[in-house]
Amino acid sequence: MDDRSNPPAGTPPPGRVSPQAMDALRERLTRGEDVIDPETFAGAIPAAFGIVPRLRIGAKRWFNLAWLLPIGWALLLLAVAAARYARGRPDVAAFVLRHPGTGFATHFGTPMPVWLRVQHFLNLFFLAFIVRAGAQILADHPRLYWTRHSTPGKEWLRMQRAVPDTPLWTAKQESLTLPEHLGLPGLRHSIGLARWWHLGVDTLWLGNGLVFYVLLFASGEWRRLVPTSWQVFADAASVLIQYLSLRWPADDGWVAYNGLQTLAYFATVFVAAPLALVTGLGMSPALSTRFQFVSKRLSIQAARSLHFLVLCWFLFFVFVHVTLVFATGALHNLNHMYAGTDSGDWVGFAIFAASMAVLAVAWFAATPFTLRHPRTVQRLGYALVGPAQRLFEHLDSRPGTYTEKDLSPYFWHNGKYPESPEYRALFDRGFADYRLRIHGLVENPVELTLPELRALPRHEQITQHFCIQGWSGIAKWGGVSMRTILDLVRPKPEAKWAVFYSLGDGADGGLYYDAHPIEQMRYQLTMLAYDMNGAPLSYGHGAPLRLRNEVQLGFKQVKWIAGIEFVADFAQVGGGHGGYNEDHEFFGYRQSI
Ligand SMILES: Nc1nc2c(c(=O)[nH]1)N[C@H]1C(S)=C(S)[C@@H](COP(=O)(O)O)O[C@H]1N2
Ligand SMILES: [Mo]
């Protein structure tokens, strides 16, 4: 429908919408706070704590992971007994003798360079905040799945009770509070801020990692981390037996790492870290929708589950690494890494302690700072990941990735439902009185009834929804392409944003709304949907009309649309941050990741 001279059939006469009607919508927006009051944040949602994680075994049995503590201990004791027995056998003793495991690597010969020692600290420093914010993000939808459907009861791990049968149960009701110095920022449903921390610090961590890779290979220091012979596996096996049998190898980290150590470092730097990036990007709506040859295999939920397992590896690695640094000649080890000497003095320890003090100060300041200065976190976070968010927004994906077979059996509800008498009245009369108002910087402002919308050329697509909280689902949407709407109203050249106003309020009161770049209104997968899975949109999913813009996350898909306004910029709309959750919960207005 690109022939502008020929408006589609059923077009109402132009100019029926009064500017006042649109101003009336704008006036019902609220600005949001610039400081967080934990009592009233996110619609005054009360604190909620989850359950000990449960692992699904078979169809519907749940294994309480607390059992891993005694079971893990028992297994460890068993492994120690087995290793001690094995070392008593002549063949194993001979194997250990042949592969002491400690002299494998090229002898380093030189102290660790300063850049490497600084990067080691930065890596740890950044990781601390990435992990805290990551835990917060997980707590917003505390379930992990392997398929993209997020079907209740089909998750493989949950930290939340079974999903109740309550009609219109929302994903937001599932979110959990974390202790304020563990989660970042800890408050229930503070995912907007957690994501700025997570993604913002990620860019610093990745930058640090990139410099690390380059210097590592430019300097020859890679020999510390990259095994150059298959012998490393025999060495690692031998070292494992030695550790477990409680007769530890004679390590000297100044000249060489043992086989197990080399493998653990290698796996962390060259497997886990890149996997964290790839699985992280695997959750992006824009990338997943565009690069389906990847996302068909690595669905968002598989990516999210693997991302979580990478986190588990990092935590396990840090725990074992730090334990062994302290248990195998702490002063020497700390001097190697922090002072660049092989001495037994306290210099390395002192530098290490000072660096831990820096980390501790930042750690305990992070949550209070975030609650006091959320706009700063929002701005800094955007400064760091905004360029990537913006870049991915340019992906105009084609329809046809999914078919009817892919429809999700359960599609989560989310958000705050409209409760006004005005909405009730519209609903009760089957939306006979409904008018979609389109106004602002357009040549032809219009008001459309539902039958008029249905008379416009029909557009259908089967696409995947990505909620910021982490769940996803596939549905078939039927309605009108936004291209058809643009052809009808003809935005003026100054129009840069399309603002979608809802009939319903957001969680803190004031109308829900969201602004979208006009470029995306011409994308193949941007539409106004009045049908879902072949039936008129239900109350919960946005009746009578909702937005689909598939390069963006779920919260930007405004439901219960009242009107669309084309503007040059959104600074004067609501709180000026580009949408309701942007104003009230510090989300970002670009959400392609
Ligand atoms: N008006 C309005 N639209 C909204 C919301 C809301 O609270 N109010 N929630 C958003 C969020 S966070 C998501 S994930 C999707 C959920 O759509 P669904 O309930 O159809 O799954 O709607 C979005 N649109
Ligand atoms: Mo969402």
Coordinates of C-alpha atoms and ligand atoms in Angstrom, one line a residue:
M1 CA 0.0 0.0 0.0
D2 CA 2.5 2.5 -1.0
D3 CA 0.4 4.3 -3.6
R4 CA -0.4 7.5 -1.6
S5 CA -2.7 9.0 -4.1
N6 CA -5.1 6.1 -3.7
P7 CA -6.2 5.7 -0.1
P8 CA -7.6 2.3 0.6
A9 CA -11.3 1.5 0.6
G10 CA -13.2 2.4 3.7
T11 CA -11.2 5.5 4.4
P12 CA -13.2 8.0 6.4
P13 CA -13.2 11.6 5.5
P14 CA -10.1 13.4 6.7
G15 CA -9.9 15.8 9.5
R16 CA -12.4 14.3 11.8
V17 CA -10.1 14.2 14.8
S18 CA -10.0 17.3 17.0
P19 CA -6.7 18.5 18.3
Q20 CA -8.3 18.8 21.7
A21 CA -9.0 15.1 21.8
M22 CA -5.3 14.4 21.4
D23 CA -4.3 17.0 24.0
A24 CA -6.7 15.3 26.4
L25 CA -4.7 12.1 26.1
R26 CA -1.4 14.0 26.7
E27 CA -2.8 15.7 29.7
R28 CA -3.5 12.3 31.3
L29 CA 0.2 11.4 31.3
T30 CA 2.3 11.6 34.5
R31 CA 6.0 12.4 34.7
G32 CA 7.4 9.8 37.1
E33 CA 9.8 10.4 39.9
D34 CA 13.5 11.1 39.7
V35 CA 14.4 9.4 43.0
I36 CA 13.2 6.0 44.0
D37 CA 10.9 5.5 47.0
P38 CA 11.1 1.7 47.6
E39 CA 7.6 1.9 49.1
T40 CA 5.9 3.2 46.0
F41 CA 8.2 1.9 43.2
A42 CA 6.7 0.0 40.3
G43 CA 3.1 0.5 41.4
A44 CA 3.9 -0.1 45.1
I45 CA 4.5 -3.7 44.4
P46 CA 5.2 -5.4 47.8
A47 CA 8.4 -7.3 48.4
A48 CA 8.1 -11.0 47.4
F49 CA 10.7 -13.7 48.0
G50 CA 10.9 -16.9 46.0
I51 CA 11.5 -20.5 46.9
V52 CA 14.7 -22.6 47.0
P53 CA 15.3 -23.4 43.3
R54 CA 13.5 -26.5 42.0
L55 CA 14.8 -28.6 39.1
R56 CA 12.2 -30.4 37.0
I57 CA 12.7 -34.2 36.7
G58 CA 10.6 -35.9 34.2
A59 CA 7.1 -34.5 33.5
K60 CA 6.2 -33.0 36.8
R61 CA 8.5 -34.0 39.7
W62 CA 10.5 -31.2 41.2
F63 CA 13.9 -31.7 42.9
N64 CA 14.7 -29.2 45.6
L65 CA 18.3 -28.0 45.0
A66 CA 18.9 -27.6 48.7
W67 CA 19.5 -31.4 48.5
L68 CA 22.6 -30.7 46.5
L69 CA 24.4 -29.6 49.7
P70 CA 24.3 -33.0 51.4
I71 CA 24.4 -34.9 48.2
G72 CA 27.3 -32.8 47.0
W73 CA 29.2 -33.4 50.2
A74 CA 28.6 -37.1 50.0
L75 CA 29.8 -37.2 46.4
L76 CA 32.9 -35.1 47.3
L77 CA 33.8 -37.5 50.2
L78 CA 33.3 -40.4 47.9
A79 CA 35.5 -38.9 45.2
V80 CA 38.2 -38.3 47.8
A81 CA 38.0 -41.9 49.0
A82 CA 38.1 -43.1 45.4
A83 CA 41.1 -40.9 44.6
R84 CA 43.0 -42.0 47.7
Y85 CA 42.3 -45.6 46.9
A86 CA 43.4 -45.1 43.3
R87 CA 46.7 -43.5 44.3
G88 CA 47.5 -46.6 46.3
R89 CA 47.4 -48.6 43.1
P90 CA 50.7 -49.0 41.3
D91 CA 49.3 -48.2 37.8
V92 CA 47.8 -44.9 39.0
A93 CA 50.8 -44.0 41.0
A94 CA 53.0 -44.6 38.0
F95 CA 50.6 -42.4 35.9
V96 CA 50.9 -39.6 38.4
L97 CA 54.6 -40.0 38.4
R98 CA 54.8 -39.8 34.6
H99 CA 52.4 -36.8 34.5
P100 CA 53.1 -34.7 37.6
G101 CA 50.9 -32.2 35.8
T102 CA 52.8 -29.1 36.9
G103 CA 55.6 -28.7 34.4
F104 CA 53.5 -28.9 31.3
A105 CA 53.3 -25.3 30.3
T106 CA 56.1 -23.3 28.8
H107 CA 58.0 -21.9 31.7
F108 CA 57.0 -18.3 31.9
G109 CA 60.3 -16.9 33.0
T110 CA 59.1 -13.3 33.3
P111 CA 56.9 -11.6 35.8
M112 CA 53.3 -10.9 34.8
P113 CA 53.2 -7.5 33.0
V114 CA 51.4 -4.6 34.6
W115 CA 48.7 -4.4 32.0
L116 CA 47.8 -8.0 32.7
R117 CA 47.6 -7.5 36.4
V118 CA 45.4 -4.3 36.0
Q119 CA 43.1 -6.1 33.6
H120 CA 42.8 -9.0 36.0
F121 CA 41.5 -6.6 38.6
L122 CA 39.2 -4.8 36.2
N123 CA 37.8 -8.1 35.0
L124 CA 36.9 -9.1 38.5
F125 CA 35.5 -5.6 39.3
F126 CA 33.2 -5.5 36.3
L127 CA 32.1 -9.1 36.8
A128 CA 30.9 -8.4 40.3
F129 CA 28.3 -5.9 39.1
I130 CA 27.4 -7.9 36.0
V131 CA 26.6 -10.9 38.2
R132 CA 24.6 -8.9 40.7
A133 CA 22.6 -7.2 38.0
G134 CA 22.2 -10.5 36.2
A135 CA 20.7 -12.1 39.3
Q136 CA 18.3 -9.2 39.4
I137 CA 17.3 -9.8 35.8
L138 CA 16.7 -13.5 36.5
A139 CA 14.6 -12.6 39.5
D140 CA 12.2 -10.7 37.3
H141 CA 11.1 -14.0 35.7
P142 CA 12.5 -16.7 37.9
R143 CA 12.0 -19.6 35.5
L144 CA 14.2 -21.1 32.9
Y145 CA 13.0 -23.0 29.8
W146 CA 14.6 -24.7 26.8
T147 CA 11.8 -23.8 24.3
R148 CA 10.7 -20.4 23.3
H149 CA 7.2 -21.0 24.5
S150 CA 7.7 -20.3 28.3
T151 CA 4.9 -22.7 29.1
P152 CA 4.2 -22.9 32.8
G153 CA 5.2 -26.3 34.2
K154 CA 7.6 -26.9 31.3
E155 CA 10.5 -24.9 32.8
W156 CA 13.5 -26.9 33.8
L157 CA 14.4 -24.7 36.7
R158 CA 12.2 -22.4 38.8
M159 CA 12.7 -20.2 41.9
Q160 CA 9.1 -19.4 42.1
R161 CA 6.0 -21.4 43.0
A162 CA 4.0 -23.1 40.3
V163 CA 2.0 -20.6 38.1
P164 CA -1.5 -20.3 39.6
D165 CA -4.6 -20.8 37.5
T166 CA -5.7 -17.3 38.2
P167 CA -7.1 -15.7 35.0
L168 CA -5.0 -12.8 33.8
W169 CA -2.1 -13.8 36.0
T170 CA 0.8 -11.5 34.9
A171 CA 4.5 -12.1 34.6
K172 CA 5.0 -9.0 36.7
Q173 CA 3.3 -10.8 39.6
E174 CA 6.1 -13.4 39.4
S175 CA 9.0 -11.1 40.0
L176 CA 11.1 -11.5 43.1
T177 CA 12.8 -9.1 45.5
L178 CA 16.5 -9.8 46.2
P179 CA 18.6 -8.6 49.2
E180 CA 19.7 -5.0 48.4
H181 CA 23.4 -5.8 48.5
L182 CA 23.1 -9.0 46.6
G183 CA 20.8 -8.0 43.7
L184 CA 21.4 -4.8 41.9
P185 CA 19.4 -2.8 42.9
G186 CA 17.6 -5.5 44.7
L187 CA 14.1 -4.0 44.7
R188 CA 11.3 -6.1 43.2
H189 CA 10.8 -5.5 39.5
S190 CA 13.8 -3.1 39.2
I191 CA 14.8 -4.8 35.9
G192 CA 15.1 -1.5 34.0
L193 CA 17.9 -0.3 36.3
A194 CA 19.4 -3.8 36.6
R195 CA 19.6 -3.9 32.8
W196 CA 21.5 -0.6 32.7
W197 CA 24.0 -2.0 35.1
H198 CA 24.2 -5.4 33.4
L199 CA 24.5 -4.1 29.8
G200 CA 26.4 -1.0 30.6
V201 CA 29.1 -2.7 32.6
D202 CA 29.1 -5.5 30.0
T203 CA 30.4 -3.0 27.4
L204 CA 33.2 -2.1 29.8
W205 CA 33.9 -5.8 30.5
L206 CA 33.9 -6.6 26.8
G207 CA 36.1 -3.6 26.0
N208 CA 38.5 -4.8 28.7
G209 CA 38.4 -8.3 27.3
L210 CA 39.1 -7.2 23.8
V211 CA 42.2 -5.3 24.9
F212 CA 43.2 -8.3 26.9
Y213 CA 42.9 -10.6 23.9
V214 CA 44.9 -8.2 21.7
L215 CA 47.7 -7.7 24.2
L216 CA 47.8 -11.4 25.2
F217 CA 48.5 -12.4 21.6
A218 CA 50.7 -9.4 20.8
S219 CA 52.9 -10.1 23.8
G220 CA 53.3 -13.8 23.9
E221 CA 51.6 -13.9 27.3
W222 CA 49.0 -16.2 25.7
R223 CA 51.3 -19.1 26.6
R224 CA 50.1 -18.8 30.1
L225 CA 46.5 -19.7 29.1
V226 CA 46.6 -21.6 25.9
P227 CA 47.7 -25.3 26.1
T228 CA 49.9 -26.2 23.2
S229 CA 49.9 -30.0 23.6
W230 CA 47.2 -32.7 24.2
Q231 CA 49.3 -33.7 27.2
V232 CA 47.4 -31.0 29.1
F233 CA 44.4 -33.5 29.4
A234 CA 46.6 -36.2 31.0
D235 CA 48.2 -33.6 33.2
A236 CA 44.8 -32.2 34.2
A237 CA 43.5 -35.8 35.1
S238 CA 46.6 -36.4 37.2
V239 CA 46.3 -33.0 39.0
L240 CA 42.6 -33.8 39.7
I241 CA 43.5 -37.1 41.3
Q242 CA 46.2 -35.4 43.3
Y243 CA 43.8 -32.7 44.6
L244 CA 41.1 -35.2 45.4
S245 CA 43.5 -37.6 47.2
L246 CA 44.5 -34.6 49.4
R247 CA 48.1 -35.0 48.4
W248 CA 48.4 -31.9 46.3
P249 CA 50.8 -31.3 43.5
A250 CA 53.9 -29.2 44.1
D251 CA 52.7 -26.1 42.2
D252 CA 54.9 -23.1 41.4
G253 CA 52.7 -20.6 39.6
W254 CA 55.7 -18.3 39.0
V255 CA 57.1 -20.7 36.4
A256 CA 54.2 -22.7 35.2
Y257 CA 50.5 -23.6 35.8
N258 CA 49.4 -27.1 36.3
G259 CA 47.3 -28.8 33.7
L260 CA 43.9 -28.4 35.4
Q261 CA 44.7 -24.8 36.1
T262 CA 45.6 -24.1 32.5
L263 CA 42.4 -25.8 31.3
A264 CA 40.2 -23.9 33.7
Y265 CA 41.8 -20.5 32.8
F266 CA 41.5 -21.3 29.1
A267 CA 37.9 -22.4 29.4
T268 CA 37.0 -19.2 31.3
V269 CA 38.8 -16.8 29.0
F270 CA 38.2 -18.4 25.6
V271 CA 34.9 -20.4 26.1
A272 CA 32.8 -19.0 28.9
A273 CA 33.4 -15.3 28.2
P274 CA 32.6 -15.5 24.4
L275 CA 29.6 -17.7 25.2
A276 CA 28.3 -15.1 27.7
L277 CA 28.3 -12.6 24.8
V278 CA 26.7 -14.9 22.2
T279 CA 24.0 -16.1 24.5
G280 CA 23.4 -12.6 25.8
L281 CA 22.8 -11.4 22.2
G282 CA 20.7 -14.4 21.6
M283 CA 18.0 -12.8 23.7
S284 CA 17.7 -9.7 21.5
P285 CA 14.4 -9.4 19.7
A286 CA 15.9 -7.5 16.8
L287 CA 18.8 -10.0 16.2
S288 CA 16.6 -13.1 16.8
T289 CA 14.0 -11.9 14.4
R290 CA 16.5 -11.0 11.7
F291 CA 19.0 -13.9 12.1
Q292 CA 16.6 -16.8 12.2
F293 CA 19.2 -19.3 11.0
V294 CA 20.7 -18.9 14.5
S295 CA 17.6 -18.1 16.5
K296 CA 15.7 -21.1 15.1
R297 CA 18.3 -23.3 16.7
L298 CA 19.3 -21.1 19.7
S299 CA 15.9 -19.8 20.8
I300 CA 15.8 -16.9 23.3
Q301 CA 15.0 -19.4 26.1
A302 CA 17.9 -21.7 25.2
A303 CA 20.1 -18.6 25.1
R304 CA 18.8 -17.5 28.4
S305 CA 19.3 -20.9 30.0
L306 CA 22.8 -21.2 28.7
H307 CA 23.6 -17.6 29.8
F308 CA 22.5 -18.7 33.3
L309 CA 24.8 -21.8 33.1
V310 CA 27.7 -19.6 32.0
L311 CA 27.0 -17.5 35.1
C312 CA 27.1 -20.7 37.2
W313 CA 30.5 -21.5 35.7
F314 CA 31.9 -18.1 36.5
L315 CA 30.7 -18.4 40.1
F316 CA 32.1 -21.9 40.4
F317 CA 35.4 -20.8 38.8
V318 CA 35.8 -17.7 41.1
F319 CA 35.1 -19.9 44.2
V320 CA 37.6 -22.6 43.3
H321 CA 40.2 -20.2 42.0
V322 CA 40.1 -18.0 45.1
T323 CA 40.1 -21.0 47.4
L324 CA 43.2 -22.5 45.7
V325 CA 45.0 -19.1 45.5
F326 CA 44.7 -19.0 49.3
A327 CA 45.3 -22.7 50.0
T328 CA 48.4 -23.1 47.9
G329 CA 50.9 -20.4 49.1
A330 CA 48.7 -17.3 49.4
L331 CA 51.5 -14.8 49.7
H332 CA 53.5 -16.1 46.8
N333 CA 50.4 -16.4 44.6
L334 CA 49.2 -12.9 45.5
N335 CA 52.7 -11.5 44.8
H336 CA 52.6 -13.1 41.3
M337 CA 49.4 -11.4 40.4
Y338 CA 49.4 -8.2 42.3
A339 CA 53.1 -7.2 42.8
G340 CA 54.7 -9.0 39.9
T341 CA 57.3 -10.6 42.1
D342 CA 58.0 -14.1 43.3
S343 CA 58.6 -13.2 46.9
G344 CA 57.0 -14.4 50.1
D345 CA 56.5 -10.8 51.5
W346 CA 53.2 -9.1 52.1
V347 CA 53.3 -6.6 49.3
G348 CA 51.0 -8.5 46.9
F349 CA 48.6 -9.2 49.8
A350 CA 48.5 -5.5 50.6
I351 CA 47.7 -4.5 47.0
F352 CA 45.1 -7.3 46.9
A353 CA 43.5 -6.1 50.1
A354 CA 43.4 -2.5 48.8
S355 CA 41.8 -3.6 45.6
M356 CA 39.2 -5.6 47.6
A357 CA 38.5 -2.5 49.6
V358 CA 37.8 -0.6 46.4
L359 CA 35.5 -3.3 45.3
A360 CA 33.7 -3.4 48.7
V361 CA 33.1 0.3 48.7
A362 CA 31.7 0.2 45.1
W363 CA 29.7 -2.9 46.0
F364 CA 27.9 -1.4 49.0
A365 CA 27.4 2.0 47.3
A366 CA 25.9 0.6 44.1
T367 CA 22.3 0.0 45.4
P368 CA 22.0 3.2 47.5
F369 CA 23.4 5.2 44.6
T370 CA 21.0 3.6 42.1
L371 CA 18.0 4.4 44.3
R372 CA 19.0 8.0 44.8
H373 CA 20.2 8.7 41.2
P374 CA 18.2 6.4 38.9
R375 CA 18.2 8.9 36.1
T376 CA 22.0 9.0 36.2
V377 CA 22.1 5.2 35.9
Q378 CA 19.6 5.4 33.1
R379 CA 21.7 8.0 31.3
L380 CA 25.1 6.4 31.8
G381 CA 23.7 3.0 30.9
Y382 CA 22.3 4.4 27.7
A383 CA 25.6 6.2 26.9
L384 CA 27.3 2.7 27.1
V385 CA 24.9 0.4 25.3
G386 CA 22.7 2.9 23.4
P387 CA 24.9 2.8 20.3
A388 CA 24.4 -1.0 20.0
Q389 CA 20.7 -0.7 20.8
R390 CA 20.4 1.9 18.0
L391 CA 22.5 -0.1 15.5
F392 CA 20.3 -3.3 15.9
E393 CA 17.1 -1.2 15.4
H394 CA 18.0 -0.8 11.8
L395 CA 17.1 -4.5 11.1
D396 CA 13.9 -4.6 9.1
S397 CA 13.1 -8.3 9.3
R398 CA 11.0 -10.2 6.8
P399 CA 7.8 -12.1 7.8
G400 CA 7.6 -15.9 7.6
T401 CA 10.0 -17.1 10.3
Y402 CA 7.2 -19.0 12.1
T403 CA 4.1 -20.9 11.0
E404 CA 0.9 -22.0 12.7
K405 CA 2.7 -25.0 14.1
D406 CA 4.9 -22.7 16.2
L407 CA 2.1 -20.9 18.1
S408 CA 2.7 -21.0 21.8
P409 CA 0.2 -23.0 23.8
Y410 CA 0.4 -20.4 26.6
F411 CA 1.1 -16.7 26.1
W412 CA 1.8 -14.8 29.2
H413 CA -0.1 -11.7 30.2
N414 CA 1.7 -8.7 31.4
G415 CA 1.3 -5.1 32.5
K416 CA -1.5 -3.2 34.2
Y417 CA -5.1 -3.8 32.9
P418 CA -7.4 -0.9 32.1
E419 CA -9.9 -0.4 34.8
S420 CA -11.5 3.0 34.0
P421 CA -15.3 3.3 33.6
E422 CA -14.5 4.8 30.1
Y423 CA -12.8 1.6 29.0
R424 CA -15.5 -0.6 30.7
A425 CA -18.1 1.3 28.7
L426 CA -16.3 0.8 25.4
F427 CA -15.7 -2.9 26.2
D428 CA -19.4 -3.5 27.2
R429 CA -20.6 -2.1 23.9
G430 CA -18.2 -4.3 21.9
F431 CA -16.1 -1.2 21.1
A432 CA -18.9 0.2 18.9
D433 CA -18.0 3.6 20.2
Y434 CA -14.2 3.0 19.9
R435 CA -12.3 5.5 17.8
L436 CA -8.6 5.3 17.1
R437 CA -7.3 8.9 16.8
I438 CA -4.3 9.6 14.7
H439 CA -3.0 13.1 14.9
G440 CA 0.0 15.3 15.3
L441 CA 2.5 16.1 12.6
V442 CA 0.5 14.5 9.8
E443 CA -1.2 15.9 6.8
N444 CA -4.4 13.9 7.2
P445 CA -5.4 13.4 10.9
V446 CA -8.1 10.7 11.2
E447 CA -10.4 8.9 13.6
L448 CA -11.1 5.3 12.7
T449 CA -13.7 3.0 14.0
L450 CA -13.0 -0.7 14.4
P451 CA -15.0 -1.6 11.3
E452 CA -13.1 1.1 9.4
L453 CA -9.8 -0.4 10.6
R454 CA -11.0 -3.9 9.6
A455 CA -11.9 -2.6 6.2
L456 CA -8.3 -1.6 5.6
P457 CA -6.0 -4.1 3.8
R458 CA -5.4 -6.9 6.3
H459 CA -1.9 -7.8 7.5
E460 CA -1.0 -11.0 9.3
Q461 CA 2.2 -12.2 10.8
I462 CA 3.4 -15.0 13.2
T463 CA 6.1 -13.6 15.4
Q464 CA 7.8 -14.0 18.7
H465 CA 7.2 -11.6 21.6
F466 CA 10.2 -10.9 23.9
C467 CA 9.3 -9.5 27.3
I468 CA 12.0 -7.5 29.0
Q469 CA 11.5 -9.9 32.0
G470 CA 12.7 -12.8 30.0
W471 CA 9.7 -14.8 28.9
S472 CA 8.7 -15.2 25.3
G473 CA 5.9 -16.6 23.1
I474 CA 4.7 -16.9 19.6
A475 CA 1.4 -15.7 18.3
K476 CA -0.4 -14.9 15.1
W477 CA -1.3 -11.3 14.8
G478 CA -4.0 -10.0 12.4
G479 CA -4.6 -6.3 11.7
V480 CA -3.3 -3.4 9.7
S481 CA 0.3 -2.8 8.7
M482 CA 1.6 0.6 10.0
R483 CA 2.6 1.3 6.4
T484 CA -1.0 1.4 5.5
I485 CA -1.6 3.8 8.4
L486 CA 1.3 6.0 7.3
D487 CA 0.0 6.1 3.7
L488 CA -3.3 7.2 5.1
V489 CA -2.3 10.0 7.5
R490 CA 0.9 11.1 5.6
P491 CA 3.3 12.1 8.4
K492 CA 5.1 15.5 7.7
P493 CA 8.9 15.5 7.2
E494 CA 9.3 16.9 10.8
A495 CA 7.6 13.8 12.3
K496 CA 10.4 11.6 13.8
W497 CA 8.5 9.6 16.5
A498 CA 5.1 7.9 16.7
V499 CA 3.7 8.0 20.2
F500 CA 1.1 5.4 21.1
Y501 CA -1.3 6.3 23.9
S502 CA -3.2 3.6 25.8
L503 CA -6.7 3.6 27.1
G504 CA -5.3 2.1 30.3
D505 CA -3.1 3.6 33.0
G506 CA 0.4 2.4 33.9
A507 CA 1.3 0.9 37.2
D508 CA 1.8 4.2 39.0
G509 CA -1.2 6.0 37.5
G510 CA -1.3 8.2 34.4
L511 CA -1.9 6.8 30.9
Y512 CA 0.5 4.2 29.5
Y513 CA 2.2 5.3 26.4
D514 CA 5.4 4.6 24.3
A515 CA 7.3 6.4 21.5
H516 CA 8.7 4.6 18.5
P517 CA 11.1 5.9 15.9
I518 CA 9.2 6.7 12.7
E519 CA 11.7 4.6 10.6
Q520 CA 10.4 1.5 12.3
M521 CA 6.8 2.3 11.4
R522 CA 7.6 1.4 7.8
Y523 CA 9.1 -2.0 8.8
Q524 CA 7.5 -5.1 7.4
L525 CA 6.7 -6.4 10.8
T526 CA 5.2 -3.3 12.4
M527 CA 1.5 -3.4 12.7
L528 CA -1.7 -2.6 14.7
A529 CA -3.2 -5.9 15.7
Y530 CA -6.9 -6.4 16.4
D531 CA -6.8 -10.2 16.2
M532 CA -4.6 -12.7 18.0
N533 CA -4.4 -16.3 16.9
G534 CA -7.4 -15.9 14.7
A535 CA -9.8 -14.3 17.2
P536 CA -10.4 -10.7 18.2
L537 CA -7.9 -9.5 20.7
S538 CA -8.9 -10.4 24.3
Y539 CA -9.2 -7.9 27.1
G540 CA -6.0 -9.2 28.6
H541 CA -4.0 -9.0 25.4
G542 CA -5.0 -5.5 24.5
A543 CA -8.6 -5.3 23.1
P544 CA -9.5 -3.7 20.8
L545 CA -6.0 -2.7 19.4
R546 CA -2.4 -3.2 20.2
L547 CA 1.0 -2.5 18.6
R548 CA 3.5 -5.0 17.2
N549 CA 7.0 -3.6 16.5
E550 CA 9.1 -6.7 16.3
V551 CA 12.6 -5.1 16.7
Q552 CA 11.6 -4.0 20.2
L553 CA 10.9 -5.6 23.6
G554 CA 7.4 -6.3 24.9
F555 CA 6.9 -3.3 27.0
K556 CA 7.0 -1.1 23.9
Q557 CA 4.0 -3.0 22.4
V558 CA 1.3 -0.7 23.7
K559 CA -2.0 -2.5 24.4
W560 CA -5.5 -1.0 24.4
I561 CA -4.4 1.8 22.0
A562 CA -6.4 5.0 22.3
G563 CA -4.5 7.1 19.8
I564 CA -1.3 7.7 17.9
E565 CA 0.5 11.1 17.8
F566 CA 3.3 11.9 15.4
V567 CA 5.9 14.3 17.0
A568 CA 9.3 15.7 16.3
D569 CA 10.6 14.7 19.6
F570 CA 9.2 13.2 22.8
A571 CA 10.8 15.6 25.3
Q572 CA 7.5 17.3 25.9
V573 CA 5.5 14.0 26.2
G574 CA 4.9 12.6 29.7
G575 CA 8.1 12.7 31.7
G576 CA 10.1 13.1 28.5
H577 CA 11.9 9.8 28.5
G578 CA 10.1 8.2 25.6
G579 CA 7.4 6.1 27.3
Y580 CA 5.6 5.1 30.5
N581 CA 8.1 2.6 31.8
E582 CA 11.0 4.8 30.6
D583 CA 9.5 7.6 32.8
H584 CA 8.4 5.5 35.8
E585 CA 10.7 2.5 35.9
F586 CA 13.9 3.9 34.1
F587 CA 13.7 1.6 31.1
G588 CA 15.4 2.7 27.9
Y589 CA 13.4 4.0 24.9
R590 CA 15.5 1.9 22.5
Q591 CA 15.2 -1.8 23.3
S592 CA 16.4 -3.9 20.5
I593 CA 18.5 -5.9 23.0
Ligands
LIG1 N1 -1.2 -0.2 27.9 C1 -0.3 -1.1 28.3 N2 0.4 -1.8 27.3 C2 1.3 -2.7 27.6 C3 1.6 -3.0 29.0 C4 0.9 -2.2 30.0 O1 1.2 -2.4 31.2 N3 0.0 -1.3 29.6 N4 2.6 -3.9 29.3 C5 3.6 -4.2 28.3 C6 4.4 -5.4 28.6 S1 5.6 -5.2 29.8 C7 4.3 -6.5 27.8 S2 5.4 -7.8 28.0 C8 3.2 -6.7 26.8 C9 2.5 -8.0 27.3 O2 1.5 -8.3 26.3 P1 0.6 -9.5 26.6 O3 -0.1 -9.3 27.9 O4 -0.3 -9.6 25.4 O5 1.5 -10.7 26.6 O6 2.4 -5.6 26.8 C10 2.9 -4.4 26.9 N5 1.9 -3.4 26.7
MO2 MO 7.2 -6.9 29.5

